[in-house]
Amino acid sequence: MKTIEQINEKIRRGEAAVFTAEEVSKMAESMSPAEIARKADVVTTGTFGPMCSSGAFINFGHYNPPIRMEEVSLNDVPVYAGIAAVDSYIGATSESTFDETYGGAHVIEDLIAGRDVKLKARAKGTDCYPTREVQTVINKESVNEFYLFNPRNAYQNYPAAVNSRKSAIYTYMGTLMPHMENATYATSGELSPLLNDPALRTIGIGTRIFLGGTEGYVSWYGTQFNTRKEKNAYGIPAGNAATLAVIGNAKEMSTDYIRAAYFEKYGVSIFIGIGIPIPILDEDMARAVSIRNSQIETVVVDYGRTDKPVIGKVTYDQLRSGSIYIQGKQVKTGPLSSLEKARKIAAELKRWIEEGTFLLTQPVEMLPKDSFVRGLEQRS
Amino acid sequence: MKKRFVFRFSPGTVKQPLISHLVREFDIDANIWNADISYGREGKLVVELEASEEAIQAGLEYTRSIGVHWSPLVKELQFRQDECVDCGSCTSVCFYGALSMNPTTWKLEFDPEQCVVCGLCIKACPLRLFSISREEEE
């Protein structure tokens, strides 16, 4: 048994034993959970995938004479401005009025890259905010605050997608070819943050994480947080379950770990890089981080039908092999999230902890123990 | 030798069983990549020919002698690989093995030799890194 404070003491002294989730899964082939619990202090995870429910708060600074901004766009992408005079929220999936392939995600990437972005703002004009129109250029140095606040990131598992129709469909799960000719999948498997702490024993509100190349925090449980998904023998839910809301200073982020995306005939999304350190407090946590791709299952969903039925179940070992079998048919598989980047994130976070610059946090509050997802009903 | 060509048929030439003639008389292996030919009308055929250089040359001379115009396939896939994040979205629509994930590094590998320029990856890439060269056939 170790406490987070004891682990932090080792990190400060530069003595903490840190492994990535892939390294520890490899170790688990020849070591017991008890041995791993003795050897490892921290295990780092990583994921880099499209996460639509993301966005950034920006405070533009006050103009002279001041304006109470009511209609705002950045590079012609509509921004939410219904908060105070010069605060705004730019959602990643908001699209440019003139180009559906450019959206909020691209504005966020442009700002992180240090590029100038065109700001247009209109207002009715008030006694204390008389200006009615502003057109100017901003960048991350000119604005006051610019921080990501993503309502739903880091899904704990996600279904793989196929299409049974006679023609291709274009989805947020990529191009799905007809007659189930391909299947796409989205998580980093045994390296994925919430799959290494499936019971959410160590990750909670206030947990310090890697977000977009800098330090960030878990700010709340993510939207559509679901604890009621059926779990397998390893405690892994087969499909989308827990989620995280995360926050971090976008001015310090890097376009290596935040990238805009456009999915054909779907719209704009954003690749977010997240890494979470898992403290190995005891044998139970050692067992959790030892999870292997062969033990992580997810369901296969037919996106060709509007009711999106589950038509199979596969492991990440099978998904990564290049093909899976669904209803007796061999189906080619392809990922949507970058394992290569996920590995870089886990390695970078490992380096920060080894260097003593990143300390672990005791959550201020744990994530919900029982939560499910409601639908939207027609009422009057 | 393996080479790719575009054959252009005029209304008078589409009746000719050109490909089977190339296979039988010139001992050329032909792999049709794309065919858009209507009987009695004009059309275009994209084909990969495999044989000795002399056989291909003779076959091409025959092709021209019956009135079918040919040119080497110059369209090719352009890929801005330096901006790639190795997500792999393109690999699930590439059925020719031109785009694949390295099973060890999980970096995207592009093998232009395998590419049939079908263009599916252009729409599948969320970063819009693929395009087809605009160069026209002669």
CSV table of C-alpha atoms in Angstrom, one decimal, chain A:
chain,number,residue,atom,x,y,z
A,1,MET,CA,0.0,0.0,0.0
A,2,LYS,CA,1.3,3.4,-1.0
A,3,THR,CA,-0.3,6.9,-0.7
A,4,ILE,CA,-0.2,9.6,-3.4
A,5,GLU,CA,1.8,11.7,-0.9
A,6,GLN,CA,4.4,8.9,-0.6
A,7,ILE,CA,4.6,8.6,-4.4
A,8,ASN,CA,5.0,12.4,-4.7
A,9,GLU,CA,7.8,12.3,-2.2
A,10,LYS,CA,9.6,9.8,-4.5
A,11,ILE,CA,8.9,12.0,-7.5
A,12,ARG,CA,10.4,15.0,-5.7
A,13,ARG,CA,13.5,13.0,-4.9
A,14,GLY,CA,13.7,11.7,-8.5
A,15,GLU,CA,13.3,8.2,-7.3
A,16,ALA,CA,9.8,7.3,-8.6
A,17,ALA,CA,9.5,4.2,-10.9
A,18,VAL,CA,7.4,5.3,-13.8
A,19,PHE,CA,6.2,3.1,-16.7
A,20,THR,CA,3.9,3.6,-19.6
A,21,ALA,CA,0.7,1.5,-19.7
A,22,GLU,CA,2.1,-0.5,-22.6
A,23,GLU,CA,5.4,-1.2,-20.7
A,24,VAL,CA,3.5,-2.4,-17.6
A,25,SER,CA,1.2,-4.6,-19.7
A,26,LYS,CA,4.3,-6.2,-21.1
A,27,MET,CA,5.8,-6.6,-17.6
A,28,ALA,CA,2.5,-8.3,-16.5
A,29,GLU,CA,3.2,-11.2,-18.8
A,30,SER,CA,5.9,-12.4,-16.4
A,31,MET,CA,5.1,-10.6,-13.1
A,32,SER,CA,2.2,-10.8,-10.7
A,33,PRO,CA,0.1,-7.8,-9.6
A,34,ALA,CA,1.8,-7.9,-6.2
A,35,GLU,CA,5.3,-7.7,-7.9
A,36,ILE,CA,4.2,-4.9,-10.1
A,37,ALA,CA,2.7,-3.0,-7.1
A,38,ARG,CA,6.1,-3.2,-5.4
A,39,LYS,CA,8.1,-2.2,-8.6
A,40,ALA,CA,6.0,0.5,-10.1
A,41,ASP,CA,4.9,3.8,-8.5
A,42,VAL,CA,3.2,5.5,-11.5
A,43,VAL,CA,1.8,4.3,-14.9
A,44,THR,CA,1.3,6.8,-17.6
A,45,THR,CA,-1.5,6.6,-20.2
A,46,GLY,CA,-2.2,8.5,-23.5
A,47,THR,CA,-4.8,9.0,-26.2
A,48,PHE,CA,-5.0,11.2,-29.2
A,49,GLY,CA,-8.3,11.1,-31.1
A,50,PRO,CA,-11.1,13.2,-32.5
A,51,MET,CA,-13.1,14.5,-29.5
A,52,CYS,CA,-16.0,16.7,-30.8
A,53,SER,CA,-17.1,18.0,-27.4
A,54,SER,CA,-14.3,20.4,-27.0
A,55,GLY,CA,-13.8,24.2,-27.1
A,56,ALA,CA,-12.1,27.2,-25.6
A,57,PHE,CA,-13.0,30.3,-23.6
A,58,ILE,CA,-11.4,33.5,-24.8
A,59,ASN,CA,-11.4,36.9,-23.2
A,60,PHE,CA,-10.6,39.4,-26.0
A,61,GLY,CA,-9.8,42.4,-23.8
A,62,HIS,CA,-11.8,45.7,-23.8
A,63,TYR,CA,-12.0,48.0,-26.8
A,64,ASN,CA,-12.1,51.8,-26.4
A,65,PRO,CA,-14.8,53.0,-26.3
A,66,PRO,CA,-16.0,49.6,-25.0
A,67,ILE,CA,-18.3,47.1,-26.7
A,68,ARG,CA,-20.7,44.6,-25.2
A,69,MET,CA,-20.1,41.9,-27.9
A,70,GLU,CA,-23.3,40.2,-28.9
A,71,GLU,CA,-22.6,38.6,-32.3
A,72,VAL,CA,-19.0,37.4,-32.6
A,73,SER,CA,-17.1,35.5,-35.2
A,74,LEU,CA,-13.4,34.4,-35.4
A,75,ASN,CA,-12.2,33.8,-39.0
A,76,ASP,CA,-16.0,33.8,-39.9
A,77,VAL,CA,-16.7,31.0,-37.4
A,78,PRO,CA,-19.6,31.9,-35.1
A,79,VAL,CA,-18.5,32.1,-31.5
A,80,TYR,CA,-20.8,32.0,-28.4
A,81,ALA,CA,-20.9,35.5,-26.9
A,82,GLY,CA,-23.8,35.4,-24.5
A,83,ILE,CA,-21.5,35.8,-21.5
A,84,ALA,CA,-20.5,39.3,-20.3
A,85,ALA,CA,-18.9,41.9,-22.7
A,86,VAL,CA,-15.8,40.4,-24.1
A,87,ASP,CA,-15.9,36.7,-22.9
A,88,SER,CA,-16.7,34.1,-25.5
A,89,TYR,CA,-16.7,30.3,-26.0
A,90,ILE,CA,-15.6,28.9,-29.3
A,91,GLY,CA,-16.9,25.4,-29.8
A,92,ALA,CA,-14.7,23.0,-31.9
A,93,THR,CA,-17.5,21.9,-34.2
A,94,SER,CA,-18.8,25.4,-35.0
A,95,GLU,CA,-18.4,25.9,-38.8
A,96,SER,CA,-17.4,28.9,-40.9
A,97,THR,CA,-20.2,30.7,-42.6
A,98,PHE,CA,-18.3,30.4,-45.9
A,99,ASP,CA,-16.4,27.1,-45.7
A,100,GLU,CA,-17.8,24.0,-44.0
A,101,THR,CA,-14.3,22.4,-43.9
A,102,TYR,CA,-13.0,25.2,-41.5
A,103,GLY,CA,-14.4,25.6,-38.0
A,104,GLY,CA,-13.8,26.3,-34.4
A,105,ALA,CA,-11.2,23.6,-34.2
A,106,HIS,CA,-9.2,25.3,-36.9
A,107,VAL,CA,-9.5,28.6,-35.1
A,108,ILE,CA,-8.2,27.0,-31.9
A,109,GLU,CA,-5.3,25.3,-33.8
A,110,ASP,CA,-4.5,28.6,-35.5
A,111,LEU,CA,-4.4,30.5,-32.2
A,112,ILE,CA,-2.3,27.8,-30.5
A,113,ALA,CA,0.1,28.0,-33.5
A,114,GLY,CA,0.5,31.7,-32.8
A,115,ARG,CA,-1.3,32.8,-36.0
A,116,ASP,CA,-3.5,35.9,-36.3
A,117,VAL,CA,-7.2,35.4,-36.4
A,118,LYS,CA,-9.8,37.9,-37.7
A,119,LEU,CA,-12.3,39.0,-35.0
A,120,LYS,CA,-15.7,40.6,-36.0
A,121,ALA,CA,-18.1,41.7,-33.2
A,122,ARG,CA,-21.4,43.5,-33.3
A,123,ALA,CA,-23.6,44.9,-30.5
A,124,LYS,CA,-26.6,47.1,-30.1
A,125,GLY,CA,-24.7,49.7,-28.2
A,126,THR,CA,-25.5,50.7,-24.6
A,127,ASP,CA,-24.8,53.7,-22.4
A,128,CYS,CA,-21.8,52.0,-20.8
A,129,TYR,CA,-20.7,50.0,-23.9
A,130,PRO,CA,-21.4,52.5,-26.8
A,131,THR,CA,-19.4,50.8,-29.6
A,132,ARG,CA,-21.6,48.8,-32.0
A,133,GLU,CA,-19.0,47.2,-34.3
A,134,VAL,CA,-15.4,46.1,-34.1
A,135,GLN,CA,-13.3,44.4,-36.8
A,136,THR,CA,-9.7,43.6,-35.7
A,137,VAL,CA,-7.1,40.8,-35.5
A,138,ILE,CA,-6.3,38.8,-32.4
A,139,ASN,CA,-3.7,36.2,-31.5
A,140,LYS,CA,-2.9,34.3,-28.3
A,141,GLU,CA,-0.6,37.0,-27.1
A,142,SER,CA,-3.2,39.8,-27.6
A,143,VAL,CA,-6.0,38.2,-25.7
A,144,ASN,CA,-6.3,37.9,-21.9
A,145,GLU,CA,-7.3,34.3,-21.2
A,146,PHE,CA,-7.4,31.5,-23.8
A,147,TYR,CA,-8.1,28.1,-22.2
A,148,LEU,CA,-9.6,24.8,-23.4
A,149,PHE,CA,-12.7,23.7,-21.5
A,150,ASN,CA,-13.8,20.4,-23.1
A,151,PRO,CA,-17.2,19.1,-21.8
A,152,ARG,CA,-16.6,15.5,-23.0
A,153,ASN,CA,-13.2,13.9,-23.7
A,154,ALA,CA,-11.3,10.7,-23.1
A,155,TYR,CA,-14.2,8.3,-23.6
A,156,GLN,CA,-13.7,5.1,-21.6
A,157,ASN,CA,-13.9,2.7,-24.6
A,158,TYR,CA,-15.9,3.3,-27.8
A,159,PRO,CA,-17.8,1.0,-30.2
A,160,ALA,CA,-16.2,0.0,-33.5
A,161,ALA,CA,-18.2,1.1,-36.6
A,162,VAL,CA,-19.4,-0.7,-39.7
A,163,ASN,CA,-21.9,0.0,-42.5
A,164,SER,CA,-24.3,-2.6,-43.8
A,165,ARG,CA,-25.9,-0.4,-46.5
A,166,LYS,CA,-25.3,-0.7,-50.2
A,167,SER,CA,-23.5,2.6,-50.5
A,168,ALA,CA,-20.7,4.3,-48.5
A,169,ILE,CA,-21.6,6.5,-45.6
A,170,TYR,CA,-19.6,9.4,-44.2
A,171,THR,CA,-19.6,9.6,-40.4
A,172,TYR,CA,-17.6,10.9,-37.5
A,173,MET,CA,-16.2,7.4,-37.5
A,174,GLY,CA,-14.8,8.0,-40.9
A,175,THR,CA,-15.7,6.7,-44.3
A,176,LEU,CA,-17.7,3.4,-43.8
A,177,MET,CA,-17.7,1.4,-47.0
A,178,PRO,CA,-20.8,-0.5,-48.1
A,179,HIS,CA,-21.5,-4.2,-47.3
A,180,MET,CA,-19.4,-4.0,-44.1
A,181,GLU,CA,-16.2,-3.8,-46.2
A,182,ASN,CA,-14.4,-1.9,-43.4
A,183,ALA,CA,-14.6,-1.2,-39.7
A,184,THR,CA,-13.2,1.8,-37.8
A,185,TYR,CA,-12.3,2.1,-34.1
A,186,ALA,CA,-11.2,4.9,-31.9
A,187,THR,CA,-9.4,4.3,-28.6
A,188,SER,CA,-5.8,3.6,-27.8
A,189,GLY,CA,-6.7,0.3,-26.1
A,190,GLU,CA,-4.4,-0.8,-23.3
A,191,LEU,CA,-2.8,2.7,-23.4
A,192,SER,CA,-6.1,4.6,-23.0
A,193,PRO,CA,-6.5,6.6,-19.8
A,194,LEU,CA,-9.9,5.4,-18.4
A,195,LEU,CA,-9.3,1.8,-19.4
A,196,ASN,CA,-6.3,1.7,-17.0
A,197,ASP,CA,-8.5,2.7,-14.0
A,198,PRO,CA,-11.8,1.2,-15.0
A,199,ALA,CA,-13.4,1.6,-11.6
A,200,LEU,CA,-12.2,5.3,-11.5
A,201,ARG,CA,-10.4,4.8,-8.1
A,202,THR,CA,-7.7,7.4,-8.7
A,203,ILE,CA,-9.0,9.7,-11.4
A,204,GLY,CA,-11.5,12.3,-10.2
A,205,ILE,CA,-12.3,16.0,-10.1
A,206,GLY,CA,-9.0,18.0,-9.8
A,207,THR,CA,-6.7,15.3,-11.2
A,208,ARG,CA,-3.7,16.9,-12.9
A,209,ILE,CA,-3.3,15.5,-16.4
A,210,PHE,CA,-1.4,16.0,-19.7
A,211,LEU,CA,-3.6,18.1,-22.0
A,212,GLY,CA,-2.6,19.3,-25.4
A,213,GLY,CA,1.1,19.4,-24.5
A,214,THR,CA,0.9,21.1,-21.2
A,215,GLU,CA,-0.6,20.5,-17.7
A,216,GLY,CA,-4.4,20.4,-17.4
A,217,TYR,CA,-7.0,19.2,-15.0
A,218,VAL,CA,-10.0,17.1,-14.8
A,219,SER,CA,-12.6,19.7,-14.1
A,220,TRP,CA,-15.8,17.6,-13.8
A,221,TYR,CA,-17.2,14.4,-15.0
A,222,GLY,CA,-17.8,14.5,-18.8
A,223,THR,CA,-21.2,14.8,-20.3
A,224,GLN,CA,-23.0,11.5,-21.2
A,225,PHE,CA,-21.1,9.9,-18.3
A,226,ASN,CA,-22.3,6.4,-18.1
A,227,THR,CA,-21.5,3.9,-15.4
A,228,ARG,CA,-24.2,1.3,-16.3
A,229,LYS,CA,-22.5,-0.3,-19.3
A,230,GLU,CA,-22.0,-4.0,-18.9
A,231,LYS,CA,-18.5,-4.8,-17.8
A,232,ASN,CA,-16.4,-7.9,-18.7
A,233,ALA,CA,-14.4,-10.1,-16.3
A,234,TYR,CA,-11.6,-7.4,-16.2
A,235,GLY,CA,-14.1,-4.6,-15.2
A,236,ILE,CA,-13.9,-3.1,-18.8
A,237,PRO,CA,-17.1,-1.7,-20.2
A,238,ALA,CA,-17.7,-3.0,-23.8
A,239,GLY,CA,-18.6,0.4,-25.3
A,240,ASN,CA,-18.7,4.1,-24.5
A,241,ALA,CA,-18.9,4.6,-20.7
A,242,ALA,CA,-17.2,7.1,-18.5
A,243,THR,CA,-16.0,10.5,-19.8
A,244,LEU,CA,-14.1,13.5,-18.5
A,245,ALA,CA,-14.5,17.3,-18.7
A,246,VAL,CA,-11.0,18.8,-18.9
A,247,ILE,CA,-9.5,22.2,-18.6
A,248,GLY,CA,-6.1,23.7,-19.5
A,249,ASN,CA,-4.3,26.8,-20.6
A,250,ALA,CA,-4.4,26.7,-24.4
A,251,LYS,CA,-1.7,29.4,-24.6
A,252,GLU,CA,0.8,26.8,-23.4
A,253,MET,CA,-0.5,24.0,-25.7
A,254,SER,CA,1.1,22.7,-28.9
A,255,THR,CA,-0.3,21.8,-32.3
A,256,ASP,CA,1.6,18.5,-31.9
A,257,TYR,CA,-1.2,17.5,-29.5
A,258,ILE,CA,-4.2,19.6,-30.6
A,259,ARG,CA,-5.1,19.4,-34.3
A,260,ALA,CA,-8.2,20.4,-36.2
A,261,ALA,CA,-10.1,17.8,-38.3
A,262,TYR,CA,-12.7,17.7,-40.9
A,263,PHE,CA,-14.8,14.6,-41.5
A,264,GLU,CA,-16.3,14.4,-45.0
A,265,LYS,CA,-20.0,15.2,-45.0
A,266,TYR,CA,-20.0,15.2,-41.2
A,267,GLY,CA,-18.2,18.4,-40.2
A,268,VAL,CA,-15.4,19.8,-38.1
A,269,SER,CA,-13.9,18.0,-35.1
A,270,ILE,CA,-10.7,18.2,-33.2
A,271,PHE,CA,-7.9,15.8,-32.2
A,272,ILE,CA,-7.1,16.2,-28.5
A,273,GLY,CA,-4.1,14.7,-26.8
A,274,ILE,CA,-4.7,13.6,-23.2
A,275,GLY,CA,-2.5,11.6,-20.8
A,276,ILE,CA,-3.4,10.7,-17.3
A,277,PRO,CA,-1.0,9.3,-14.6
A,278,ILE,CA,-2.2,6.4,-12.6
A,279,PRO,CA,-0.7,6.0,-9.1
A,280,ILE,CA,-0.1,2.3,-8.2
A,281,LEU,CA,-1.5,2.5,-4.7
A,282,ASP,CA,-1.9,-1.3,-4.3
A,283,GLU,CA,-2.2,-4.6,-5.9
A,284,ASP,CA,-5.6,-3.8,-7.3
A,285,MET,CA,-4.4,-0.8,-9.2
A,286,ALA,CA,-1.4,-2.9,-10.4
A,287,ARG,CA,-3.9,-5.4,-11.8
A,288,ALA,CA,-5.9,-2.6,-13.4
A,289,VAL,CA,-3.0,-1.1,-15.3
A,290,SER,CA,-1.8,-4.5,-16.5
A,291,ILE,CA,-4.8,-4.8,-18.8
A,292,ARG,CA,-3.9,-6.0,-22.3
A,293,ASN,CA,-5.5,-5.4,-25.7
A,294,SER,CA,-6.6,-9.1,-25.7
A,295,GLN,CA,-8.7,-8.4,-22.5
A,296,ILE,CA,-10.3,-5.1,-23.7
A,297,GLU,CA,-13.5,-5.8,-25.7
A,298,THR,CA,-15.7,-3.4,-27.5
A,299,VAL,CA,-19.0,-3.8,-29.4
A,300,VAL,CA,-19.3,-3.4,-33.2
A,301,VAL,CA,-22.2,-1.1,-34.2
A,302,ASP,CA,-23.9,-0.9,-37.6
A,303,TYR,CA,-23.9,2.8,-38.5
A,304,GLY,CA,-25.8,1.9,-41.7
A,305,ARG,CA,-29.0,1.6,-39.7
A,306,THR,CA,-30.5,4.5,-37.8
A,307,ASP,CA,-31.1,2.4,-34.7
A,308,LYS,CA,-27.4,1.6,-34.7
A,309,PRO,CA,-27.7,-2.1,-33.6
A,310,VAL,CA,-24.8,-3.9,-31.9
A,311,ILE,CA,-23.8,-6.7,-34.3
A,312,GLY,CA,-20.7,-8.1,-32.6
A,313,LYS,CA,-18.0,-7.9,-30.0
A,314,VAL,CA,-14.3,-7.8,-30.6
A,315,THR,CA,-11.0,-7.2,-28.7
A,316,TYR,CA,-8.5,-4.5,-29.4
A,317,ASP,CA,-6.0,-7.3,-30.3
A,318,GLN,CA,-8.4,-8.3,-33.1
A,319,LEU,CA,-9.0,-4.7,-34.2
A,320,ARG,CA,-5.3,-4.0,-34.4
A,321,SER,CA,-4.6,-7.2,-36.4
A,322,GLY,CA,-6.0,-5.5,-39.5
A,323,SER,CA,-9.2,-7.4,-39.8
A,324,ILE,CA,-12.0,-8.8,-37.7
A,325,TYR,CA,-14.8,-11.3,-38.3
A,326,ILE,CA,-18.4,-10.1,-38.2
A,327,GLN,CA,-21.2,-12.5,-38.9
A,328,GLY,CA,-18.7,-14.8,-40.6
A,329,LYS,CA,-17.3,-12.1,-42.9
A,330,GLN,CA,-13.7,-10.9,-42.7
A,331,VAL,CA,-13.8,-7.1,-42.4
A,332,LYS,CA,-10.8,-4.8,-42.8
A,333,THR,CA,-10.1,-2.5,-39.8
A,334,GLY,CA,-8.6,0.9,-39.5
A,335,PRO,CA,-8.0,3.2,-36.5
A,336,LEU,CA,-9.2,6.8,-36.2
A,337,SER,CA,-7.1,7.8,-33.2
A,338,SER,CA,-3.3,7.9,-33.4
A,339,LEU,CA,-1.6,5.2,-31.3
A,340,GLU,CA,1.8,6.7,-32.3
A,341,LYS,CA,0.8,10.1,-30.7
A,342,ALA,CA,-0.8,8.3,-27.7
A,343,ARG,CA,2.6,6.6,-27.1
A,344,LYS,CA,4.4,10.0,-27.4
A,345,ILE,CA,2.0,11.5,-24.8
A,346,ALA,CA,2.5,8.6,-22.4
A,347,ALA,CA,6.3,8.9,-22.9
A,348,GLU,CA,6.2,12.7,-22.4
A,349,LEU,CA,4.2,12.4,-19.2
A,350,LYS,CA,6.5,9.7,-18.0
A,351,ARG,CA,9.5,12.1,-18.6
A,352,TRP,CA,7.8,15.0,-16.7
A,353,ILE,CA,7.2,12.7,-13.7
A,354,GLU,CA,10.7,11.3,-13.8
A,355,GLU,CA,12.2,14.8,-14.0
A,356,GLY,CA,10.1,15.8,-10.9
A,357,THR,CA,8.2,18.6,-12.7
A,358,PHE,CA,4.8,16.9,-12.6
A,359,LEU,CA,3.3,15.8,-9.3
A,360,LEU,CA,0.3,13.6,-8.8
A,361,THR,CA,-3.0,14.9,-7.2
A,362,GLN,CA,-5.5,13.4,-4.8
A,363,PRO,CA,-8.9,14.1,-6.4
A,364,VAL,CA,-10.9,16.7,-4.7
A,365,GLU,CA,-14.0,14.6,-5.4
A,366,MET,CA,-14.6,11.3,-7.1
A,367,LEU,CA,-16.6,10.9,-10.3
A,368,PRO,CA,-20.2,9.7,-10.0
A,369,LYS,CA,-20.7,6.1,-8.9
A,370,ASP,CA,-24.0,5.7,-10.7
A,371,SER,CA,-24.9,7.7,-13.8
A,372,PHE,CA,-26.7,6.9,-17.1
A,373,VAL,CA,-27.5,8.6,-20.3
A,374,ARG,CA,-31.0,9.9,-21.0
A,375,GLY,CA,-32.4,10.5,-24.5
A,376,LEU,CA,-34.5,13.4,-25.7
A,377,GLU,CA,-38.2,13.0,-25.9
A,378,GLN,CA,-40.8,14.8,-27.8
A,379,ARG,CA,-43.1,16.6,-25.3
A,380,SER,CA,-45.4,19.6,-25.4
